[in-house]
PDB file of C-alpha atoms and ligand atoms in Angstrom:
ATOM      1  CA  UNK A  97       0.000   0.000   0.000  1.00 93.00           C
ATOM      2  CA  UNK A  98       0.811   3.180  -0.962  1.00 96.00           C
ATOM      3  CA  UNK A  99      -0.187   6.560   0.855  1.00 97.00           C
ATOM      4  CA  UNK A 100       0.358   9.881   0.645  1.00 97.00           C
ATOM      5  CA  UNK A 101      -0.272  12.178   3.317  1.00 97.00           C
ATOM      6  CA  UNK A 102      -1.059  16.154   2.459  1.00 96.00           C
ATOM      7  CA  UNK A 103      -2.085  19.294   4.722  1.00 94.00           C
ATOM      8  CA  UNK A 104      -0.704  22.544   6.168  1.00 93.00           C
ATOM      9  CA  UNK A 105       2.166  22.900   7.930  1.00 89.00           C
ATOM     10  CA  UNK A 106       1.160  22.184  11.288  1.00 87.00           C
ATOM     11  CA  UNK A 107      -1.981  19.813  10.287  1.00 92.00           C
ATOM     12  CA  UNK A 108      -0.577  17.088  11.939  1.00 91.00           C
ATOM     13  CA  UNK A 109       0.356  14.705   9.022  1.00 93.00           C
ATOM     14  CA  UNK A 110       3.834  13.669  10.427  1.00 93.00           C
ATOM     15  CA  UNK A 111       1.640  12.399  13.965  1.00 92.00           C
ATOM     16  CA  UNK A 112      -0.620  10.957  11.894  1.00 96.00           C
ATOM     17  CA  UNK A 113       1.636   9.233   9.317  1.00 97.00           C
ATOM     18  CA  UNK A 114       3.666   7.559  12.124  1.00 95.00           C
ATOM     19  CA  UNK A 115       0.591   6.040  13.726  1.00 96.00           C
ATOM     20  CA  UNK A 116      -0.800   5.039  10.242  1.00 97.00           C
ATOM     21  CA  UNK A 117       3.046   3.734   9.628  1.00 97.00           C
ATOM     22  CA  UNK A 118       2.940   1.497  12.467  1.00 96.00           C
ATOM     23  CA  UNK A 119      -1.098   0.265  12.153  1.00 95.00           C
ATOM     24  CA  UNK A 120      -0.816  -1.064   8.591  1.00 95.00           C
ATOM     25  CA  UNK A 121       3.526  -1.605   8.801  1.00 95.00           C
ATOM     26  CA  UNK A 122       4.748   1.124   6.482  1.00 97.00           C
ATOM     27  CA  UNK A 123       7.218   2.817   5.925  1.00 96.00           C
ATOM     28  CA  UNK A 124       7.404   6.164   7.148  1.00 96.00           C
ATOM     29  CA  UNK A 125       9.217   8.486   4.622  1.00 96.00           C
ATOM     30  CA  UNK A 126       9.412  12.207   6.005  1.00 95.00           C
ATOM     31  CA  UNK A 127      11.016  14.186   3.716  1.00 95.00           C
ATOM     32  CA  UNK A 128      11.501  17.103   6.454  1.00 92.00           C
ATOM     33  CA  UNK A 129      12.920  14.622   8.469  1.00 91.00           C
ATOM     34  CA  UNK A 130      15.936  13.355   6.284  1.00 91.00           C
ATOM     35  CA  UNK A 131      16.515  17.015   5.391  1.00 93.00           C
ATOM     36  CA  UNK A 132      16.813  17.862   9.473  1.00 90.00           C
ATOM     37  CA  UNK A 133      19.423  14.804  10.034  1.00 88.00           C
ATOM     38  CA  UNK A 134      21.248  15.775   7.121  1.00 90.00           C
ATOM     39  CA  UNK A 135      21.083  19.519   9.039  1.00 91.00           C
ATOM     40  CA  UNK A 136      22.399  17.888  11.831  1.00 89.00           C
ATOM     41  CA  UNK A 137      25.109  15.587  10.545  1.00 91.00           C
ATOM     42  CA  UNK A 138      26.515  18.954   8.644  1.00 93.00           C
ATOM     43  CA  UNK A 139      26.336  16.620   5.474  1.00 91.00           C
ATOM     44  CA  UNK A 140      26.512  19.067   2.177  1.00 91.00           C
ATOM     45  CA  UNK A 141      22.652  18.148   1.202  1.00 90.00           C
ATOM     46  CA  UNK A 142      21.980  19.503   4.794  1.00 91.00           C
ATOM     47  CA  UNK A 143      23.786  22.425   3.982  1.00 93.00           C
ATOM     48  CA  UNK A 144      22.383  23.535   1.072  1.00 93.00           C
ATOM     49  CA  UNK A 145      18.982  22.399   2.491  1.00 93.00           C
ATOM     50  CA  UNK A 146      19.154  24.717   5.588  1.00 93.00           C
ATOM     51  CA  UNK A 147      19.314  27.911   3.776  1.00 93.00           C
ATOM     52  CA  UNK A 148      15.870  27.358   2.731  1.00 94.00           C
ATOM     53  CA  UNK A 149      14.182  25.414   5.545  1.00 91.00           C
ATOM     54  CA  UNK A 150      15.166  28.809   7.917  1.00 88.00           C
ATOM     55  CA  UNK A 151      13.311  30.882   5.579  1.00 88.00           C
ATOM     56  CA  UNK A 152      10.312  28.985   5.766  1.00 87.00           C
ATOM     57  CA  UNK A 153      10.800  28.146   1.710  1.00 91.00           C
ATOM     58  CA  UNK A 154      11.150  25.095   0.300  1.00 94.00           C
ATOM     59  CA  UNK A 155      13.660  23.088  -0.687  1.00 96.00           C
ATOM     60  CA  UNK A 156      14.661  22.805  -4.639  1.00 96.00           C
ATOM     61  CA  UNK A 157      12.486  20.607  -6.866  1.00 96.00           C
ATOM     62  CA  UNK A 158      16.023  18.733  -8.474  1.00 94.00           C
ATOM     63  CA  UNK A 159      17.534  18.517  -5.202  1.00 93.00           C
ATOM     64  CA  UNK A 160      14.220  16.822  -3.278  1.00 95.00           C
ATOM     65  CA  UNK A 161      13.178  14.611  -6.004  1.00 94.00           C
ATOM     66  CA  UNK A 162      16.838  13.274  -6.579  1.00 90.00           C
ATOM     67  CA  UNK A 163      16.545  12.551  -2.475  1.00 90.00           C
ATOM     68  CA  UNK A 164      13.068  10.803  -2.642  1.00 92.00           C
ATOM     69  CA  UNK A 165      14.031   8.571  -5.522  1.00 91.00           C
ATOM     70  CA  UNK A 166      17.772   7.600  -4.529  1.00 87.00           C
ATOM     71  CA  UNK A 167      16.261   6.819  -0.995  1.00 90.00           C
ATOM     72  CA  UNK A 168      13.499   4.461  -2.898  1.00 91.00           C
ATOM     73  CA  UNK A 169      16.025   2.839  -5.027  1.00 90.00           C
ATOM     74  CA  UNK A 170      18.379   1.875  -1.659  1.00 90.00           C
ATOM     75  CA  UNK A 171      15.606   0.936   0.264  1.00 90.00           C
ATOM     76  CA  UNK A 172      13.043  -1.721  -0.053  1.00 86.00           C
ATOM     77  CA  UNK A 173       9.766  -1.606   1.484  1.00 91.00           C
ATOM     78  CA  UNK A 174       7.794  -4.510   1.356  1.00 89.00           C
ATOM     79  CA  UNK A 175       4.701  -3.809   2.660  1.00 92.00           C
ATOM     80  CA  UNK A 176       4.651  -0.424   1.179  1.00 95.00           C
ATOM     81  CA  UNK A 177       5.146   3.420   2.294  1.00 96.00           C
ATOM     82  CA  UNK A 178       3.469   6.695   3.709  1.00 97.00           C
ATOM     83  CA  UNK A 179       4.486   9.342   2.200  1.00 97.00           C
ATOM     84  CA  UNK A 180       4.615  12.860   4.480  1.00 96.00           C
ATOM     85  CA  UNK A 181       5.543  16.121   3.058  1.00 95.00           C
ATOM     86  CA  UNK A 182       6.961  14.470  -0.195  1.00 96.00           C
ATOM     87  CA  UNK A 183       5.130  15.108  -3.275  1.00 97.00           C
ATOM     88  CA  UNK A 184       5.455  19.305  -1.884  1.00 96.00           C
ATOM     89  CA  UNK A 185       5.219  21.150  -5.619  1.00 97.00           C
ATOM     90  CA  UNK A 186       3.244  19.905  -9.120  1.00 97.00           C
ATOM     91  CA  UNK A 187       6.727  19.268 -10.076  1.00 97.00           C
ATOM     92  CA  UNK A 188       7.773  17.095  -7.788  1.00 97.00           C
ATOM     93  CA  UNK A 189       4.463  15.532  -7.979  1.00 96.00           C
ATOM     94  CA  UNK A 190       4.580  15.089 -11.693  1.00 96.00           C
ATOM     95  CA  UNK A 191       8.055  13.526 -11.662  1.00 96.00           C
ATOM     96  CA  UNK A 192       7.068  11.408  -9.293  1.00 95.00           C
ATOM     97  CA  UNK A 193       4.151  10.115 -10.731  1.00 95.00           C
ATOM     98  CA  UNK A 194       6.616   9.506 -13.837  1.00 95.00           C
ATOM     99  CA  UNK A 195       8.800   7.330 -11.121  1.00 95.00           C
ATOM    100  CA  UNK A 196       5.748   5.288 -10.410  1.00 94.00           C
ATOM    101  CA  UNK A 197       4.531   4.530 -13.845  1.00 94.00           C
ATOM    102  CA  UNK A 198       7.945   3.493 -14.530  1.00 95.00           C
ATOM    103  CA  UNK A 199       7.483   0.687 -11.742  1.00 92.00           C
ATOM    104  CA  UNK A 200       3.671  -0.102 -13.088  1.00 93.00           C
ATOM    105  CA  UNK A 201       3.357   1.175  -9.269  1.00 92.00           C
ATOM    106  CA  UNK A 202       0.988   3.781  -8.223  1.00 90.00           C
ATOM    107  CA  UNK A 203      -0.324   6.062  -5.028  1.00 94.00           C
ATOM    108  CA  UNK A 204      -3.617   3.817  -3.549  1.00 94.00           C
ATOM    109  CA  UNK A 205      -4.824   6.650  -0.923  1.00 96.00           C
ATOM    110  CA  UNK A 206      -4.100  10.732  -0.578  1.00 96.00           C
ATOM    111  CA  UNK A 207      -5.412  11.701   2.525  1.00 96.00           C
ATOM    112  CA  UNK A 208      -5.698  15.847   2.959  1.00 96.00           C
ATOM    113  CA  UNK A 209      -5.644  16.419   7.022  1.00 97.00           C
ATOM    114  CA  UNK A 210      -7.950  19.889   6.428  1.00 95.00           C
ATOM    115  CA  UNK A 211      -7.668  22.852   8.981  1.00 94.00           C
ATOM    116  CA  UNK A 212      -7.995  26.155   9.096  1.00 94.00           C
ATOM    117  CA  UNK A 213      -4.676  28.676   8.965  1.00 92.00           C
ATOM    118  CA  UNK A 214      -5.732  30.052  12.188  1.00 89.00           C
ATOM    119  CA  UNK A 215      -5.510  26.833  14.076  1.00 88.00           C
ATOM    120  CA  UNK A 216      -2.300  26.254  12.910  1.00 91.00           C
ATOM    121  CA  UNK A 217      -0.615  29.206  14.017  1.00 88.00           C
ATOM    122  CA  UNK A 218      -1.230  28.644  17.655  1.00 83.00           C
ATOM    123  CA  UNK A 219      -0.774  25.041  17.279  1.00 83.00           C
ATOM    124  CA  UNK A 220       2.802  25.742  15.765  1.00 86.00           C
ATOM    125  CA  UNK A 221       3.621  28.521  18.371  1.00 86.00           C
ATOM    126  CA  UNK A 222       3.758  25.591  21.180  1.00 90.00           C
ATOM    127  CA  UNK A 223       5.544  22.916  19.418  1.00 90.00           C
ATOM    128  CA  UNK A 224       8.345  21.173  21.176  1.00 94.00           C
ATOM    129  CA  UNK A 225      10.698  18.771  19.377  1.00 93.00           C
ATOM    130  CA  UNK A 226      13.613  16.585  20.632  1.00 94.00           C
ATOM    131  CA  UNK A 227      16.282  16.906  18.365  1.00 88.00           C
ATOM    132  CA  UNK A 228      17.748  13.516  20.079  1.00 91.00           C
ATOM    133  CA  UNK A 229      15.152  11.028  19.662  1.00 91.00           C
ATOM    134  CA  UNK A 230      12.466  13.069  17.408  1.00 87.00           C
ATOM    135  CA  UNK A 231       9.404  13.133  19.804  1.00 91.00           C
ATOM    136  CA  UNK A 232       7.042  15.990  19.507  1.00 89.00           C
ATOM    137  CA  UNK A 233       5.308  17.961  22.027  1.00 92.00           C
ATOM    138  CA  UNK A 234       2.410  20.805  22.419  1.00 90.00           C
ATOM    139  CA  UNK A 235       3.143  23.035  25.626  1.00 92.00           C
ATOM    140  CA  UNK A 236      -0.302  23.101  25.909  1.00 87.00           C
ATOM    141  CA  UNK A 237      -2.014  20.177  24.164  1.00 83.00           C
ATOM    142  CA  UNK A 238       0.540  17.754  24.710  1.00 88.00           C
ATOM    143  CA  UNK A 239       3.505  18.919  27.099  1.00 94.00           C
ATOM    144  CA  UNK A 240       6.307  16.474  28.754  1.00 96.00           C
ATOM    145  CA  UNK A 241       6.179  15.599  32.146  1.00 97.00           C
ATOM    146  CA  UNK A 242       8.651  17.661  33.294  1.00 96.00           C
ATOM    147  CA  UNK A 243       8.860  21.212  31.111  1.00 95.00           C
ATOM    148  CA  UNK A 244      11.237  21.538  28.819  1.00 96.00           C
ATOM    149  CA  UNK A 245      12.537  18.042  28.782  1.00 97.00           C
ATOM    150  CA  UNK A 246      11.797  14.897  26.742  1.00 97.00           C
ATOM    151  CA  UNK A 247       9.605  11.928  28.195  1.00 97.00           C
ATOM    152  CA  UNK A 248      11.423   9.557  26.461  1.00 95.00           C
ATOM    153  CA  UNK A 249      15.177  10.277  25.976  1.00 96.00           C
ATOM    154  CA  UNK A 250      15.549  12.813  28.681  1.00 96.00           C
ATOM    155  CA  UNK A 251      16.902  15.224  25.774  1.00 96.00           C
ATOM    156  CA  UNK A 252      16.106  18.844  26.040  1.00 96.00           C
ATOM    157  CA  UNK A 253      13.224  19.808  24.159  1.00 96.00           C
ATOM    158  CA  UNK A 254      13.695  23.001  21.494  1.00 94.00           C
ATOM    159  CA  UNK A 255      11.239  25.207  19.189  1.00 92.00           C
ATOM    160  CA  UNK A 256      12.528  23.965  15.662  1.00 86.00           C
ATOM    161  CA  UNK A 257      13.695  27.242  14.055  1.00 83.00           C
ATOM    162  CA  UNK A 258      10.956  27.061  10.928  1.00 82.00           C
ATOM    163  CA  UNK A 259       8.103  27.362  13.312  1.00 87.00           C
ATOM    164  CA  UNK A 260       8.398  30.637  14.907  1.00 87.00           C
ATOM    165  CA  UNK A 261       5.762  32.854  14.028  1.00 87.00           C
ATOM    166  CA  UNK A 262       6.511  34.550  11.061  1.00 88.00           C
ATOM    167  CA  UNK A 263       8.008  31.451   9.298  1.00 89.00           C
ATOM    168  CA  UNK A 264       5.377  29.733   9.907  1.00 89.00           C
ATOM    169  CA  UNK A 265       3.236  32.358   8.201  1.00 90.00           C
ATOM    170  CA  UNK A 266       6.124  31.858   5.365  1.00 90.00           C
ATOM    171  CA  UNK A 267       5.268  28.139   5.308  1.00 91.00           C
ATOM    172  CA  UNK A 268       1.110  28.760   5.218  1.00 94.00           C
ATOM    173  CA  UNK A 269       2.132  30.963   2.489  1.00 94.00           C
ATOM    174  CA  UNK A 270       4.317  28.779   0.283  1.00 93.00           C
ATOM    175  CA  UNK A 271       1.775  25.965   1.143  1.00 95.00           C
ATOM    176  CA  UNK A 272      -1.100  27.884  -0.379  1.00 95.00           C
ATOM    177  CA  UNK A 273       0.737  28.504  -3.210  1.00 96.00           C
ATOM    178  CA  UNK A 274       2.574  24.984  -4.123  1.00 95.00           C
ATOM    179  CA  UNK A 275       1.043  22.513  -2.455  1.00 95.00           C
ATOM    180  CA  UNK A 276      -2.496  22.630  -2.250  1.00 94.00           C
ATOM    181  CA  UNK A 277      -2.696  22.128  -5.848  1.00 95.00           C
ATOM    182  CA  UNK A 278      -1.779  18.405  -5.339  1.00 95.00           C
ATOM    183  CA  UNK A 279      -5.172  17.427  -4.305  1.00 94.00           C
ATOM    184  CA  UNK A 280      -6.855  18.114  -7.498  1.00 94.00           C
ATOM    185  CA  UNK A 281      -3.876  16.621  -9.113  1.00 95.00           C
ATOM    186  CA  UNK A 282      -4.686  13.558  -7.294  1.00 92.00           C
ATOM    187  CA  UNK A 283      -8.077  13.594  -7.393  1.00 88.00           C
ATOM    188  CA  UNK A 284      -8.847  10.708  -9.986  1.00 85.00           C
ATOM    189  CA  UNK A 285      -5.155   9.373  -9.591  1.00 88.00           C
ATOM    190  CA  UNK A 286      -5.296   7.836  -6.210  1.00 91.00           C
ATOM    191  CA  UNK A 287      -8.593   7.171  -3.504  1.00 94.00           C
ATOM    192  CA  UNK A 288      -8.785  11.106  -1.630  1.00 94.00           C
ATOM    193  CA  UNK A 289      -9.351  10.652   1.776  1.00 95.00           C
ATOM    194  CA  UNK A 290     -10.195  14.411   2.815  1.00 95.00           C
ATOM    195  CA  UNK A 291     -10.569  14.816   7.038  1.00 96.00           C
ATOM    196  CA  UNK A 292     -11.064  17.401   9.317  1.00 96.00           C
ATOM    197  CA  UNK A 293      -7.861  18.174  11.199  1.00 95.00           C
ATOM    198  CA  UNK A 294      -9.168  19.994  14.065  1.00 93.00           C
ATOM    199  CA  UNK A 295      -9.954  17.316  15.850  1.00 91.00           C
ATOM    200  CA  UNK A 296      -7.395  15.215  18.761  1.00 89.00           C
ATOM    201  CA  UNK A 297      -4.786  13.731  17.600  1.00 91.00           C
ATOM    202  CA  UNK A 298      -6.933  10.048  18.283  1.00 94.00           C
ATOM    203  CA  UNK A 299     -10.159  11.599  16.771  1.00 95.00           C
ATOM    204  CA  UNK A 300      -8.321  12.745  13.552  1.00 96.00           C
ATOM    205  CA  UNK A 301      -6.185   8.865  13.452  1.00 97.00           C
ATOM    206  CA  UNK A 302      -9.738   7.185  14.257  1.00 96.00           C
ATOM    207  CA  UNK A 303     -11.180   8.933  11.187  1.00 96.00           C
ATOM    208  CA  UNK A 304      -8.787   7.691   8.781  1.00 96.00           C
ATOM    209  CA  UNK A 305      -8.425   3.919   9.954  1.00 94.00           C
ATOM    210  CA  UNK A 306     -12.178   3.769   9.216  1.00 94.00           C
ATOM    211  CA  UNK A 307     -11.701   5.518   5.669  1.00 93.00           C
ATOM    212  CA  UNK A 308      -8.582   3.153   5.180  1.00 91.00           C
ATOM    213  CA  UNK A 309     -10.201  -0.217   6.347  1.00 82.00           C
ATOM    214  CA  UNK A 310     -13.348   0.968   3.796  1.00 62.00           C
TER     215      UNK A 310
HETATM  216  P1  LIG B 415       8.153  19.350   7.241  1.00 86.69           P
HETATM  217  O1  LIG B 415       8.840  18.729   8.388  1.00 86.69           O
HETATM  218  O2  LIG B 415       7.506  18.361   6.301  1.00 86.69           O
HETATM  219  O3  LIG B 415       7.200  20.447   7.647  1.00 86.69           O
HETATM  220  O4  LIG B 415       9.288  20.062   6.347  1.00 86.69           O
HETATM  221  C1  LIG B 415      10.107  21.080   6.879  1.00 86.69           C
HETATM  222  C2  LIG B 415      10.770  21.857   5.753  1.00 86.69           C
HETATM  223  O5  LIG B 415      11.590  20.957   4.967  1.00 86.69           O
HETATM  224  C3  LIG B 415       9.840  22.509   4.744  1.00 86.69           C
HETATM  225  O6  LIG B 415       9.327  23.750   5.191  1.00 86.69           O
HETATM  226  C4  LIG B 415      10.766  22.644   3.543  1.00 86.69           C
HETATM  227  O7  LIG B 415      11.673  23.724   3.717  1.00 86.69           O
HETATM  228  C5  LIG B 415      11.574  21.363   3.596  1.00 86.69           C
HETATM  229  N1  LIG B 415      10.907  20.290   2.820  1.00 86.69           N
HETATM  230  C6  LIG B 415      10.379  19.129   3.303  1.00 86.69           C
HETATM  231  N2  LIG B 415       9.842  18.400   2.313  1.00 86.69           N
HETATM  232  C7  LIG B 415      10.034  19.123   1.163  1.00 86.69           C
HETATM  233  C8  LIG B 415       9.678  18.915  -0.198  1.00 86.69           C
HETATM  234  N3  LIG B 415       9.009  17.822  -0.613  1.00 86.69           N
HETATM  235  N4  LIG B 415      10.039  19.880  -1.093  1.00 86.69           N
HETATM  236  C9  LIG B 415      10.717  20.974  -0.730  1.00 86.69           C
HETATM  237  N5  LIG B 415      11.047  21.252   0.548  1.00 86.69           N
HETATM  238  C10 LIG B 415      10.718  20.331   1.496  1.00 86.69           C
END
């Protein structure tokens, strides 16, 4: 099975896409997050990715797709993948689509986490990552036991540097613009799975398992 996962910055696809990962034993395939541990290992794609991640813009078409693809070709998943925050641009989502044909292999669901801009802004505002072990928090919706400090690694928690305030308006911006197109890209290409974001984190997963086991 193949999934992709689209919505704002902020929607709450990468929380979703790991639960869906580990319900239906996917692969989880973040494209912010192999751009972040390339930040962090000071590798020269995480270089050259930085400059635009701070900004709140995205990352280069060539450079993303080449990632997506080389990491497909040296891994092999099985059972299939989620994909979250890769197809970003019609671009990247046409040249991907060209990947899949190539494979007689296509997208089976696109699920669009829908919420408002206004939500996200205050959800982003108390976001807490660990930069150890990856674990997210909400100072208010979701906050570690002890402040600051990550339940499971003990790590101290930080606000990642792309969702301060007017990054993030940056990243509703660039979203508006580049991504949001996708869906009626997909529409026809791949089962859309549209659900309302606003909801808890268990609501929102709830929703989809019943839309995926459909
Ligand atoms: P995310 O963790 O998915 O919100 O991604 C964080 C940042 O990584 C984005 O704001 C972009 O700067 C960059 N990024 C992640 N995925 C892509 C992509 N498919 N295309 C371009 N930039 C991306």
């Amino acid at each position: 099975m193949k999934i992709l996962i689209l919505g704002a910055p902020g929607a709450g696809k990468g929380t979703q896409a790991k639960l869906i990962a580990e319900k239906y034993q996917l692969a989880h395939i973040s494209t912010g997050d192999i751009f972040r541990s390339n930040i962090q290992g000071n590798t020269p794609l995480g270089q050259q990715a930085q400059q635009y991640m701070s900004q709140g813009l995205l990352v280069p078409d060539e450079l993303t797709i080449a990632l997506v693809k080389d990491y497909l070709e040296t891994n092999h998943f099985e059972n299939g993948y989620i994909l979250d925050g890769f197809p970003r641009t019609i671009p990247q989502a046409e040249s991907f689509d060209a990947y899949l044909a190539s494979k007689q292999e296509c997208m089976d669901y696109v699920i669009d986490i829908e919420i408002p801009d206004e939500f996200i802004l205050d959800r982003m505002s108390g976001r807490r990552v660990c930069t150890k072990c990856g674990a997210t928090y909400h100072i208010v919706n979701s906050p570690s036991k002890k402040e600051g400090i990550c339940d499971t690694c003990g790590t101290a928690l930080i606000q990642r540097e792309d969702d301060q305030a007017e990054t993030v308006k940056k990243r509703l911006e660039v979203y508006h613009a580049e991504t949001q197109p996708l869906i009626d890209h997909y529409k026809g290409k791949a089962k859309y799975l549209p659900v309302d974001g606003t909801g808890s984190v268990e609501e929102v997963f709830a929703s989809l398992n019943k839309m995926l086991g459909a």
